[in-house]
PDB file of N, CA and C in Angstrom:
ATOM      1  N   UNK A  22     -17.582 -11.295  -0.834  1.00 86.00           N
ATOM      2  CA  UNK A  22     -18.310 -10.686  -1.913  1.00 86.00           C
ATOM      3  C   UNK A  22     -18.411  -9.182  -1.648  1.00 86.00           C
ATOM      4  N   UNK A  23     -18.294  -8.410  -2.700  1.00 89.00           N
ATOM      5  CA  UNK A  23     -18.455  -6.969  -2.605  1.00 89.00           C
ATOM      6  C   UNK A  23     -19.940  -6.660  -2.752  1.00 89.00           C
ATOM      7  N   UNK A  24     -20.455  -5.897  -1.816  1.00 89.00           N
ATOM      8  CA  UNK A  24     -21.858  -5.517  -1.835  1.00 89.00           C
ATOM      9  C   UNK A  24     -21.987  -4.251  -2.674  1.00 89.00           C
ATOM     10  N   UNK A  25     -22.906  -4.281  -3.634  1.00 91.00           N
ATOM     11  CA  UNK A  25     -23.086  -3.155  -4.556  1.00 91.00           C
ATOM     12  C   UNK A  25     -24.519  -2.635  -4.490  1.00 91.00           C
ATOM     13  N   UNK A  26     -24.674  -1.351  -4.801  1.00 92.00           N
ATOM     14  CA  UNK A  26     -26.013  -0.762  -4.849  1.00 92.00           C
ATOM     15  C   UNK A  26     -26.649  -1.035  -6.208  1.00 92.00           C
ATOM     16  N   UNK A  27     -27.828  -0.472  -6.433  1.00 93.00           N
ATOM     17  CA  UNK A  27     -28.551  -0.717  -7.685  1.00 93.00           C
ATOM     18  C   UNK A  27     -27.836  -0.147  -8.902  1.00 93.00           C
ATOM     19  N   UNK A  28     -26.899   0.793  -8.691  1.00 91.00           N
ATOM     20  CA  UNK A  28     -26.133   1.370  -9.792  1.00 91.00           C
ATOM     21  C   UNK A  28     -24.818   0.631 -10.042  1.00 91.00           C
ATOM     22  N   UNK A  29     -24.554  -0.409  -9.272  1.00 90.00           N
ATOM     23  CA  UNK A  29     -23.331  -1.179  -9.439  1.00 90.00           C
ATOM     24  C   UNK A  29     -22.140  -0.637  -8.672  1.00 90.00           C
ATOM     25  N   UNK A  30     -22.343   0.390  -7.876  1.00 92.00           N
ATOM     26  CA  UNK A  30     -21.251   0.978  -7.089  1.00 92.00           C
ATOM     27  C   UNK A  30     -21.087   0.206  -5.786  1.00 92.00           C
ATOM     28  N   UNK A  31     -19.855   0.021  -5.366  1.00 90.00           N
ATOM     29  CA  UNK A  31     -19.558  -0.727  -4.148  1.00 90.00           C
ATOM     30  C   UNK A  31     -20.028   0.040  -2.918  1.00 90.00           C
ATOM     31  N   UNK A  32     -20.624  -0.694  -1.984  1.00 89.00           N
ATOM     32  CA  UNK A  32     -21.073  -0.086  -0.730  1.00 89.00           C
ATOM     33  C   UNK A  32     -20.479  -0.768   0.488  1.00 89.00           C
ATOM     34  N   UNK A  33     -19.958  -1.991   0.318  1.00 86.00           N
ATOM     35  CA  UNK A  33     -19.382  -2.706   1.448  1.00 86.00           C
ATOM     36  C   UNK A  33     -18.820  -4.048   1.025  1.00 86.00           C
ATOM     37  N   UNK A  34     -18.190  -4.719   1.982  1.00 87.00           N
ATOM     38  CA  UNK A  34     -17.631  -6.043   1.746  1.00 87.00           C
ATOM     39  C   UNK A  34     -18.137  -6.988   2.822  1.00 87.00           C
ATOM     40  N   UNK A  35     -18.156  -8.278   2.487  1.00 86.00           N
ATOM     41  CA  UNK A  35     -18.586  -9.275   3.463  1.00 86.00           C
ATOM     42  C   UNK A  35     -17.447  -9.689   4.380  1.00 86.00           C
ATOM     43  N   UNK A  36     -16.209  -9.723   3.842  1.00 86.00           N
ATOM     44  CA  UNK A  36     -15.067 -10.053   4.693  1.00 86.00           C
ATOM     45  C   UNK A  36     -13.792  -9.412   4.138  1.00 86.00           C
ATOM     46  N   UNK A  37     -12.753  -9.462   4.922  1.00 88.00           N
ATOM     47  CA  UNK A  37     -11.495  -8.808   4.585  1.00 88.00           C
ATOM     48  C   UNK A  37     -10.879  -9.378   3.312  1.00 88.00           C
ATOM     49  N   UNK A  38     -11.046 -10.671   3.066  1.00 90.00           N
ATOM     50  CA  UNK A  38     -10.437 -11.264   1.869  1.00 90.00           C
ATOM     51  C   UNK A  38     -11.051 -10.693   0.584  1.00 90.00           C
ATOM     52  N   UNK A  39     -12.307 -10.256   0.630  1.00 90.00           N
ATOM     53  CA  UNK A  39     -12.915  -9.604  -0.538  1.00 90.00           C
ATOM     54  C   UNK A  39     -12.225  -8.278  -0.823  1.00 90.00           C
ATOM     55  N   UNK A  40     -11.905  -7.549   0.219  1.00 91.00           N
ATOM     56  CA  UNK A  40     -11.188  -6.283   0.085  1.00 91.00           C
ATOM     57  C   UNK A  40      -9.788  -6.529  -0.456  1.00 91.00           C
ATOM     58  N   UNK A  41      -9.125  -7.552   0.048  1.00 92.00           N
ATOM     59  CA  UNK A  41      -7.795  -7.918  -0.422  1.00 92.00           C
ATOM     60  C   UNK A  41      -7.821  -8.271  -1.903  1.00 92.00           C
ATOM     61  N   UNK A  42      -8.822  -9.013  -2.322  1.00 93.00           N
ATOM     62  CA  UNK A  42      -8.949  -9.416  -3.724  1.00 93.00           C
ATOM     63  C   UNK A  42      -9.170  -8.195  -4.622  1.00 93.00           C
ATOM     64  N   UNK A  43      -9.977  -7.256  -4.181  1.00 93.00           N
ATOM     65  CA  UNK A  43     -10.229  -6.051  -4.983  1.00 93.00           C
ATOM     66  C   UNK A  43      -8.952  -5.228  -5.120  1.00 93.00           C
ATOM     67  N   UNK A  44      -8.191  -5.094  -4.052  1.00 94.00           N
ATOM     68  CA  UNK A  44      -6.919  -4.370  -4.121  1.00 94.00           C
ATOM     69  C   UNK A  44      -5.976  -5.079  -5.087  1.00 94.00           C
ATOM     70  N   UNK A  45      -5.941  -6.403  -5.027  1.00 94.00           N
ATOM     71  CA  UNK A  45      -5.095  -7.186  -5.924  1.00 94.00           C
ATOM     72  C   UNK A  45      -5.483  -6.965  -7.385  1.00 94.00           C
ATOM     73  N   UNK A  46      -6.777  -6.927  -7.659  1.00 94.00           N
ATOM     74  CA  UNK A  46      -7.238  -6.712  -9.031  1.00 94.00           C
ATOM     75  C   UNK A  46      -6.854  -5.326  -9.538  1.00 94.00           C
ATOM     76  N   UNK A  47      -6.991  -4.323  -8.697  1.00 94.00           N
ATOM     77  CA  UNK A  47      -6.603  -2.965  -9.079  1.00 94.00           C
ATOM     78  C   UNK A  47      -5.102  -2.899  -9.289  1.00 94.00           C
ATOM     79  N   UNK A  48      -4.358  -3.583  -8.432  1.00 94.00           N
ATOM     80  CA  UNK A  48      -2.895  -3.608  -8.549  1.00 94.00           C
ATOM     81  C   UNK A  48      -2.469  -4.222  -9.883  1.00 94.00           C
ATOM     82  N   UNK A  49      -3.167  -5.254 -10.337  1.00 94.00           N
ATOM     83  CA  UNK A  49      -2.849  -5.881 -11.624  1.00 94.00           C
ATOM     84  C   UNK A  49      -3.087  -4.909 -12.779  1.00 94.00           C
ATOM     85  N   UNK A  50      -4.170  -4.160 -12.706  1.00 94.00           N
ATOM     86  CA  UNK A  50      -4.474  -3.179 -13.760  1.00 94.00           C
ATOM     87  C   UNK A  50      -3.399  -2.098 -13.786  1.00 94.00           C
ATOM     88  N   UNK A  51      -3.017  -1.599 -12.610  1.00 92.00           N
ATOM     89  CA  UNK A  51      -1.994  -0.558 -12.537  1.00 92.00           C
ATOM     90  C   UNK A  51      -0.635  -1.078 -12.993  1.00 92.00           C
ATOM     91  N   UNK A  52      -0.328  -2.321 -12.665  1.00 92.00           N
ATOM     92  CA  UNK A  52       0.937  -2.913 -13.083  1.00 92.00           C
ATOM     93  C   UNK A  52       1.006  -3.012 -14.610  1.00 92.00           C
ATOM     94  N   UNK A  53      -0.091  -3.411 -15.218  1.00 92.00           N
ATOM     95  CA  UNK A  53      -0.157  -3.481 -16.685  1.00 92.00           C
ATOM     96  C   UNK A  53      -0.011  -2.085 -17.278  1.00 92.00           C
ATOM     97  N   UNK A  54      -0.671  -1.099 -16.665  1.00 90.00           N
ATOM     98  CA  UNK A  54      -0.585   0.281 -17.152  1.00 90.00           C
ATOM     99  C   UNK A  54       0.845   0.802 -17.047  1.00 90.00           C
ATOM    100  N   UNK A  55       1.527   0.446 -15.962  1.00 88.00           N
ATOM    101  CA  UNK A  55       2.912   0.872 -15.777  1.00 88.00           C
ATOM    102  C   UNK A  55       3.811   0.266 -16.843  1.00 88.00           C
ATOM    103  N   UNK A  56       3.653  -1.013 -17.107  1.00 91.00           N
ATOM    104  CA  UNK A  56       4.453  -1.664 -18.143  1.00 91.00           C
ATOM    105  C   UNK A  56       4.187  -1.043 -19.509  1.00 91.00           C
ATOM    106  N   UNK A  57       2.919  -0.776 -19.793  1.00 91.00           N
ATOM    107  CA  UNK A  57       2.575  -0.155 -21.075  1.00 91.00           C
ATOM    108  C   UNK A  57       3.091   1.270 -21.157  1.00 91.00           C
ATOM    109  N   UNK A  58       3.057   1.995 -20.052  1.00 87.00           N
ATOM    110  CA  UNK A  58       3.551   3.371 -20.034  1.00 87.00           C
ATOM    111  C   UNK A  58       5.042   3.404 -20.364  1.00 87.00           C
ATOM    112  N   UNK A  59       5.774   2.438 -19.840  1.00 86.00           N
ATOM    113  CA  UNK A  59       7.210   2.368 -20.119  1.00 86.00           C
ATOM    114  C   UNK A  59       7.475   2.054 -21.594  1.00 86.00           C
ATOM    115  N   UNK A  60       6.504   1.424 -22.253  1.00 91.00           N
ATOM    116  CA  UNK A  60       6.627   1.121 -23.686  1.00 91.00           C
ATOM    117  C   UNK A  60       5.950   2.198 -24.538  1.00 91.00           C
ATOM    118  N   UNK A  61       5.542   3.294 -23.900  1.00 89.00           N
ATOM    119  CA  UNK A  61       4.840   4.395 -24.566  1.00 89.00           C
ATOM    120  C   UNK A  61       3.512   3.978 -25.187  1.00 89.00           C
ATOM    121  N   UNK A  62       2.834   3.041 -24.544  1.00 90.00           N
ATOM    122  CA  UNK A  62       1.507   2.620 -24.970  1.00 90.00           C
ATOM    123  C   UNK A  62       0.504   3.245 -23.990  1.00 90.00           C
ATOM    124  N   UNK A  63      -0.294   4.200 -24.457  1.00 89.00           N
ATOM    125  CA  UNK A  63      -1.226   4.866 -23.536  1.00 89.00           C
ATOM    126  C   UNK A  63      -2.399   3.967 -23.149  1.00 89.00           C
ATOM    127  N   UNK A  64      -2.944   4.238 -21.973  1.00 89.00           N
ATOM    128  CA  UNK A  64      -4.116   3.513 -21.500  1.00 89.00           C
ATOM    129  C   UNK A  64      -5.355   4.135 -22.161  1.00 89.00           C
ATOM    130  N   UNK A  65      -6.225   3.305 -22.750  1.00 92.00           N
ATOM    131  CA  UNK A  65      -7.442   3.849 -23.369  1.00 92.00           C
ATOM    132  C   UNK A  65      -8.298   4.596 -22.340  1.00 92.00           C
ATOM    133  N   UNK A  66      -9.002   5.615 -22.790  1.00 93.00           N
ATOM    134  CA  UNK A  66      -9.790   6.455 -21.891  1.00 93.00           C
ATOM    135  C   UNK A  66     -10.865   5.659 -21.162  1.00 93.00           C
ATOM    136  N   UNK A  67     -11.498   4.690 -21.833  1.00 95.00           N
ATOM    137  CA  UNK A  67     -12.540   3.909 -21.158  1.00 95.00           C
ATOM    138  C   UNK A  67     -11.953   3.070 -20.019  1.00 95.00           C
ATOM    139  N   UNK A  68     -10.733   2.572 -20.192  1.00 93.00           N
ATOM    140  CA  UNK A  68     -10.068   1.833 -19.116  1.00 93.00           C
ATOM    141  C   UNK A  68      -9.692   2.765 -17.973  1.00 93.00           C
ATOM    142  N   UNK A  69      -9.265   3.979 -18.306  1.00 92.00           N
ATOM    143  CA  UNK A  69      -8.956   4.968 -17.266  1.00 92.00           C
ATOM    144  C   UNK A  69     -10.200   5.285 -16.449  1.00 92.00           C
ATOM    145  N   UNK A  70     -11.315   5.479 -17.126  1.00 94.00           N
ATOM    146  CA  UNK A  70     -12.566   5.796 -16.440  1.00 94.00           C
ATOM    147  C   UNK A  70     -13.009   4.645 -15.539  1.00 94.00           C
ATOM    148  N   UNK A  71     -12.900   3.412 -16.044  1.00 93.00           N
ATOM    149  CA  UNK A  71     -13.271   2.240 -15.249  1.00 93.00           C
ATOM    150  C   UNK A  71     -12.360   2.100 -14.036  1.00 93.00           C
ATOM    151  N   UNK A  72     -11.073   2.345 -14.216  1.00 93.00           N
ATOM    152  CA  UNK A  72     -10.121   2.273 -13.107  1.00 93.00           C
ATOM    153  C   UNK A  72     -10.426   3.343 -12.066  1.00 93.00           C
ATOM    154  N   UNK A  73     -10.754   4.518 -12.522  1.00 93.00           N
ATOM    155  CA  UNK A  73     -11.094   5.614 -11.600  1.00 93.00           C
ATOM    156  C   UNK A  73     -12.296   5.230 -10.737  1.00 93.00           C
ATOM    157  N   UNK A  74     -13.320   4.625 -11.345  1.00 93.00           N
ATOM    158  CA  UNK A  74     -14.495   4.189 -10.591  1.00 93.00           C
ATOM    159  C   UNK A  74     -14.132   3.112  -9.576  1.00 93.00           C
ATOM    160  N   UNK A  75     -13.269   2.179  -9.976  1.00 92.00           N
ATOM    161  CA  UNK A  75     -12.856   1.116  -9.046  1.00 92.00           C
ATOM    162  C   UNK A  75     -12.082   1.679  -7.871  1.00 92.00           C
ATOM    163  N   UNK A  76     -11.247   2.673  -8.126  1.00 92.00           N
ATOM    164  CA  UNK A  76     -10.481   3.283  -7.039  1.00 92.00           C
ATOM    165  C   UNK A  76     -11.409   4.063  -6.113  1.00 92.00           C
ATOM    166  N   UNK A  77     -12.385   4.766  -6.681  1.00 92.00           N
ATOM    167  CA  UNK A  77     -13.370   5.449  -5.846  1.00 92.00           C
ATOM    168  C   UNK A  77     -14.145   4.445  -5.003  1.00 92.00           C
ATOM    169  N   UNK A  78     -14.523   3.313  -5.602  1.00 92.00           N
ATOM    170  CA  UNK A  78     -15.208   2.264  -4.853  1.00 92.00           C
ATOM    171  C   UNK A  78     -14.303   1.692  -3.763  1.00 92.00           C
ATOM    172  N   UNK A  79     -13.011   1.578  -4.054  1.00 91.00           N
ATOM    173  CA  UNK A  79     -12.069   1.061  -3.066  1.00 91.00           C
ATOM    174  C   UNK A  79     -12.022   1.973  -1.842  1.00 91.00           C
ATOM    175  N   UNK A  80     -12.073   3.274  -2.067  1.00 90.00           N
ATOM    176  CA  UNK A  80     -12.114   4.218  -0.939  1.00 90.00           C
ATOM    177  C   UNK A  80     -13.331   3.938  -0.063  1.00 90.00           C
ATOM    178  N   UNK A  81     -14.475   3.713  -0.698  1.00 89.00           N
ATOM    179  CA  UNK A  81     -15.699   3.413   0.045  1.00 89.00           C
ATOM    180  C   UNK A  81     -15.545   2.100   0.808  1.00 89.00           C
ATOM    181  N   UNK A  82     -14.982   1.097   0.136  1.00 88.00           N
ATOM    182  CA  UNK A  82     -14.815  -0.207   0.770  1.00 88.00           C
ATOM    183  C   UNK A  82     -13.883  -0.137   1.974  1.00 88.00           C
ATOM    184  N   UNK A  83     -12.795   0.605   1.825  1.00 86.00           N
ATOM    185  CA  UNK A  83     -11.835   0.724   2.924  1.00 86.00           C
ATOM    186  C   UNK A  83     -12.478   1.399   4.136  1.00 86.00           C
ATOM    187  N   UNK A  84     -13.265   2.417   3.889  1.00 83.00           N
ATOM    188  CA  UNK A  84     -13.872   3.139   5.004  1.00 83.00           C
ATOM    189  C   UNK A  84     -15.079   2.415   5.581  1.00 83.00           C
ATOM    190  N   UNK A  85     -15.700   1.545   4.799  1.00 78.00           N
ATOM    191  CA  UNK A  85     -16.907   0.878   5.278  1.00 78.00           C
ATOM    192  C   UNK A  85     -16.647  -0.481   5.920  1.00 78.00           C
ATOM    193  N   UNK A  86     -15.400  -0.918   5.910  1.00 76.00           N
ATOM    194  CA  UNK A  86     -15.098  -2.212   6.543  1.00 76.00           C
ATOM    195  C   UNK A  86     -15.444  -2.096   8.027  1.00 76.00           C
ATOM    196  N   UNK A  87     -16.500  -2.759   8.418  1.00 69.00           N
ATOM    197  CA  UNK A  87     -17.013  -2.614   9.779  1.00 69.00           C
ATOM    198  C   UNK A  87     -16.100  -3.284  10.800  1.00 69.00           C
ATOM    199  N   UNK A  88     -16.297  -2.901  12.031  1.00 70.00           N
ATOM    200  CA  UNK A  88     -15.502  -3.470  13.129  1.00 70.00           C
ATOM    201  C   UNK A  88     -15.706  -4.980  13.238  1.00 70.00           C
ATOM    202  N   UNK A  89     -16.928  -5.461  12.949  1.00 63.00           N
ATOM    203  CA  UNK A  89     -17.169  -6.908  13.017  1.00 63.00           C
ATOM    204  C   UNK A  89     -16.309  -7.649  12.007  1.00 63.00           C
ATOM    205  N   UNK A  90     -16.182  -7.064  10.789  1.00 74.00           N
ATOM    206  CA  UNK A  90     -15.361  -7.699   9.759  1.00 74.00           C
ATOM    207  C   UNK A  90     -13.900  -7.665  10.186  1.00 74.00           C
ATOM    208  N   UNK A  91     -13.448  -6.523  10.671  1.00 72.00           N
ATOM    209  CA  UNK A  91     -12.060  -6.396  11.100  1.00 72.00           C
ATOM    210  C   UNK A  91     -11.757  -7.354  12.248  1.00 72.00           C
ATOM    211  N   UNK A  92     -12.650  -7.433  13.205  1.00 76.00           N
ATOM    212  CA  UNK A  92     -12.426  -8.308  14.347  1.00 76.00           C
ATOM    213  C   UNK A  92     -12.576  -9.775  13.981  1.00 76.00           C
ATOM    214  N   UNK A  93     -13.365 -10.088  12.963  1.00 80.00           N
ATOM    215  CA  UNK A  93     -13.570 -11.469  12.555  1.00 80.00           C
ATOM    216  C   UNK A  93     -12.471 -12.004  11.647  1.00 80.00           C
ATOM    217  N   UNK A  94     -11.589 -11.142  11.194  1.00 84.00           N
ATOM    218  CA  UNK A  94     -10.525 -11.572  10.287  1.00 84.00           C
ATOM    219  C   UNK A  94      -9.446 -12.313  11.057  1.00 84.00           C
ATOM    220  N   UNK A  95      -8.906 -13.339  10.427  1.00 87.00           N
ATOM    221  CA  UNK A  95      -7.794 -14.034  11.074  1.00 87.00           C
ATOM    222  C   UNK A  95      -6.474 -13.360  10.692  1.00 87.00           C
ATOM    223  N   UNK A  96      -5.422 -13.789  11.327  1.00 86.00           N
ATOM    224  CA  UNK A  96      -4.116 -13.159  11.134  1.00 86.00           C
ATOM    225  C   UNK A  96      -3.658 -13.211   9.688  1.00 86.00           C
ATOM    226  N   UNK A  97      -3.836 -14.323   9.022  1.00 91.00           N
ATOM    227  CA  UNK A  97      -3.398 -14.463   7.635  1.00 91.00           C
ATOM    228  C   UNK A  97      -4.170 -13.524   6.706  1.00 91.00           C
ATOM    229  N   UNK A  98      -5.451 -13.324   6.962  1.00 89.00           N
ATOM    230  CA  UNK A  98      -6.235 -12.396   6.147  1.00 89.00           C
ATOM    231  C   UNK A  98      -5.723 -10.973   6.313  1.00 89.00           C
ATOM    232  N   UNK A  99      -5.386 -10.605   7.526  1.00 86.00           N
ATOM    233  CA  UNK A  99      -4.866  -9.257   7.782  1.00 86.00           C
ATOM    234  C   UNK A  99      -3.498  -9.082   7.139  1.00 86.00           C
ATOM    235  N   UNK A 100      -2.643 -10.096   7.252  1.00 90.00           N
ATOM    236  CA  UNK A 100      -1.322 -10.022   6.623  1.00 90.00           C
ATOM    237  C   UNK A 100      -1.455  -9.906   5.115  1.00 90.00           C
ATOM    238  N   UNK A 101      -2.353 -10.672   4.513  1.00 91.00           N
ATOM    239  CA  UNK A 101      -2.574 -10.604   3.065  1.00 91.00           C
ATOM    240  C   UNK A 101      -3.050  -9.218   2.654  1.00 91.00           C
ATOM    241  N   UNK A 102      -3.949  -8.624   3.435  1.00 90.00           N
ATOM    242  CA  UNK A 102      -4.441  -7.284   3.139  1.00 90.00           C
ATOM    243  C   UNK A 102      -3.304  -6.267   3.202  1.00 90.00           C
ATOM    244  N   UNK A 103      -2.498  -6.349   4.225  1.00 90.00           N
ATOM    245  CA  UNK A 103      -1.377  -5.417   4.377  1.00 90.00           C
ATOM    246  C   UNK A 103      -0.389  -5.583   3.230  1.00 90.00           C
ATOM    247  N   UNK A 104      -0.112  -6.818   2.843  1.00 94.00           N
ATOM    248  CA  UNK A 104       0.793  -7.080   1.716  1.00 94.00           C
ATOM    249  C   UNK A 104       0.279  -6.450   0.419  1.00 94.00           C
ATOM    250  N   UNK A 105      -0.998  -6.651   0.145  1.00 93.00           N
ATOM    251  CA  UNK A 105      -1.587  -6.093  -1.075  1.00 93.00           C
ATOM    252  C   UNK A 105      -1.576  -4.569  -1.036  1.00 93.00           C
ATOM    253  N   UNK A 106      -1.829  -4.006   0.118  1.00 91.00           N
ATOM    254  CA  UNK A 106      -1.794  -2.549   0.238  1.00 91.00           C
ATOM    255  C   UNK A 106      -0.383  -2.021  -0.008  1.00 91.00           C
ATOM    256  N   UNK A 107       0.623  -2.736   0.489  1.00 94.00           N
ATOM    257  CA  UNK A 107       2.014  -2.321   0.270  1.00 94.00           C
ATOM    258  C   UNK A 107       2.385  -2.420  -1.211  1.00 94.00           C
ATOM    259  N   UNK A 108       1.950  -3.495  -1.878  1.00 94.00           N
ATOM    260  CA  UNK A 108       2.225  -3.639  -3.312  1.00 94.00           C
ATOM    261  C   UNK A 108       1.529  -2.541  -4.102  1.00 94.00           C
ATOM    262  N   UNK A 109       0.286  -2.229  -3.729  1.00 92.00           N
ATOM    263  CA  UNK A 109      -0.453  -1.170  -4.402  1.00 92.00           C
ATOM    264  C   UNK A 109       0.252   0.173  -4.224  1.00 92.00           C
ATOM    265  N   UNK A 110       0.732   0.428  -3.036  1.00 93.00           N
ATOM    266  CA  UNK A 110       1.452   1.677  -2.762  1.00 93.00           C
ATOM    267  C   UNK A 110       2.704   1.774  -3.620  1.00 93.00           C
ATOM    268  N   UNK A 111       3.463   0.690  -3.707  1.00 93.00           N
ATOM    269  CA  UNK A 111       4.692   0.690  -4.489  1.00 93.00           C
ATOM    270  C   UNK A 111       4.412   0.919  -5.977  1.00 93.00           C
ATOM    271  N   UNK A 112       3.398   0.265  -6.496  1.00 90.00           N
ATOM    272  CA  UNK A 112       3.061   0.418  -7.914  1.00 90.00           C
ATOM    273  C   UNK A 112       2.580   1.833  -8.195  1.00 90.00           C
ATOM    274  N   UNK A 113       1.768   2.400  -7.307  1.00 89.00           N
ATOM    275  CA  UNK A 113       1.304   3.770  -7.547  1.00 89.00           C
ATOM    276  C   UNK A 113       2.456   4.763  -7.478  1.00 89.00           C
ATOM    277  N   UNK A 114       3.413   4.514  -6.592  1.00 90.00           N
ATOM    278  CA  UNK A 114       4.601   5.384  -6.533  1.00 90.00           C
ATOM    279  C   UNK A 114       5.414   5.268  -7.824  1.00 90.00           C
ATOM    280  N   UNK A 115       5.602   4.050  -8.315  1.00 86.00           N
ATOM    281  CA  UNK A 115       6.327   3.841  -9.572  1.00 86.00           C
ATOM    282  C   UNK A 115       5.604   4.486 -10.748  1.00 86.00           C
ATOM    283  N   UNK A 116       4.292   4.347 -10.774  1.00 84.00           N
ATOM    284  CA  UNK A 116       3.509   4.950 -11.845  1.00 84.00           C
ATOM    285  C   UNK A 116       3.562   6.476 -11.764  1.00 84.00           C
ATOM    286  N   UNK A 117       3.501   7.017 -10.565  1.00 85.00           N
ATOM    287  CA  UNK A 117       3.596   8.474 -10.396  1.00 85.00           C
ATOM    288  C   UNK A 117       4.953   8.985 -10.862  1.00 85.00           C
ATOM    289  N   UNK A 118       6.009   8.255 -10.568  1.00 85.00           N
ATOM    290  CA  UNK A 118       7.359   8.628 -10.989  1.00 85.00           C
ATOM    291  C   UNK A 118       7.477   8.582 -12.510  1.00 85.00           C
ATOM    292  N   UNK A 119       6.886   7.565 -13.108  1.00 79.00           N
ATOM    293  CA  UNK A 119       6.912   7.409 -14.567  1.00 79.00           C
ATOM    294  C   UNK A 119       6.150   8.541 -15.242  1.00 79.00           C
ATOM    295  N   UNK A 120       5.022   8.914 -14.699  1.00 75.00           N
ATOM    296  CA  UNK A 120       4.200   9.987 -15.271  1.00 75.00           C
ATOM    297  C   UNK A 120       4.880  11.343 -15.052  1.00 75.00           C
ATOM    298  N   UNK A 121       5.572  11.490 -13.930  1.00 74.00           N
ATOM    299  CA  UNK A 121       6.256  12.743 -13.621  1.00 74.00           C
ATOM    300  C   UNK A 121       7.321  13.070 -14.656  1.00 74.00           C
ATOM    301  N   UNK A 122       7.920  12.039 -15.226  1.00 60.00           N
ATOM    302  CA  UNK A 122       8.972  12.230 -16.229  1.00 60.00           C
ATOM    303  C   UNK A 122       8.435  12.749 -17.557  1.00 60.00           C
ATOM    304  N   UNK A 123       7.126  12.690 -17.763  1.00 59.00           N
ATOM    305  CA  UNK A 123       6.537  13.146 -19.035  1.00 59.00           C
ATOM    306  C   UNK A 123       6.629  14.640 -19.193  1.00 59.00           C
TER     307      UNK A 123
END
């Protein structure tokens, strides 16, 4: 579970799989945006703003993952996290390339 403050902003995670799931969800949004961008369908501003907040929260989550959580993760959880991070990196690179062509 993602731990949130009273304003709904992420402050931490309970385990590595929660972080992996959040990265996966962001990756799905970016993948949809990339497909729409290739079809010349712009992303609505409210979705852009929501995505920006999620990415800012992801930065907080990545930096706040405590040593206990990292040490308590099993090998498969770590592999899943690394896989999702690699997919996210690839999609952001593809999206950056697509936007660069504009």
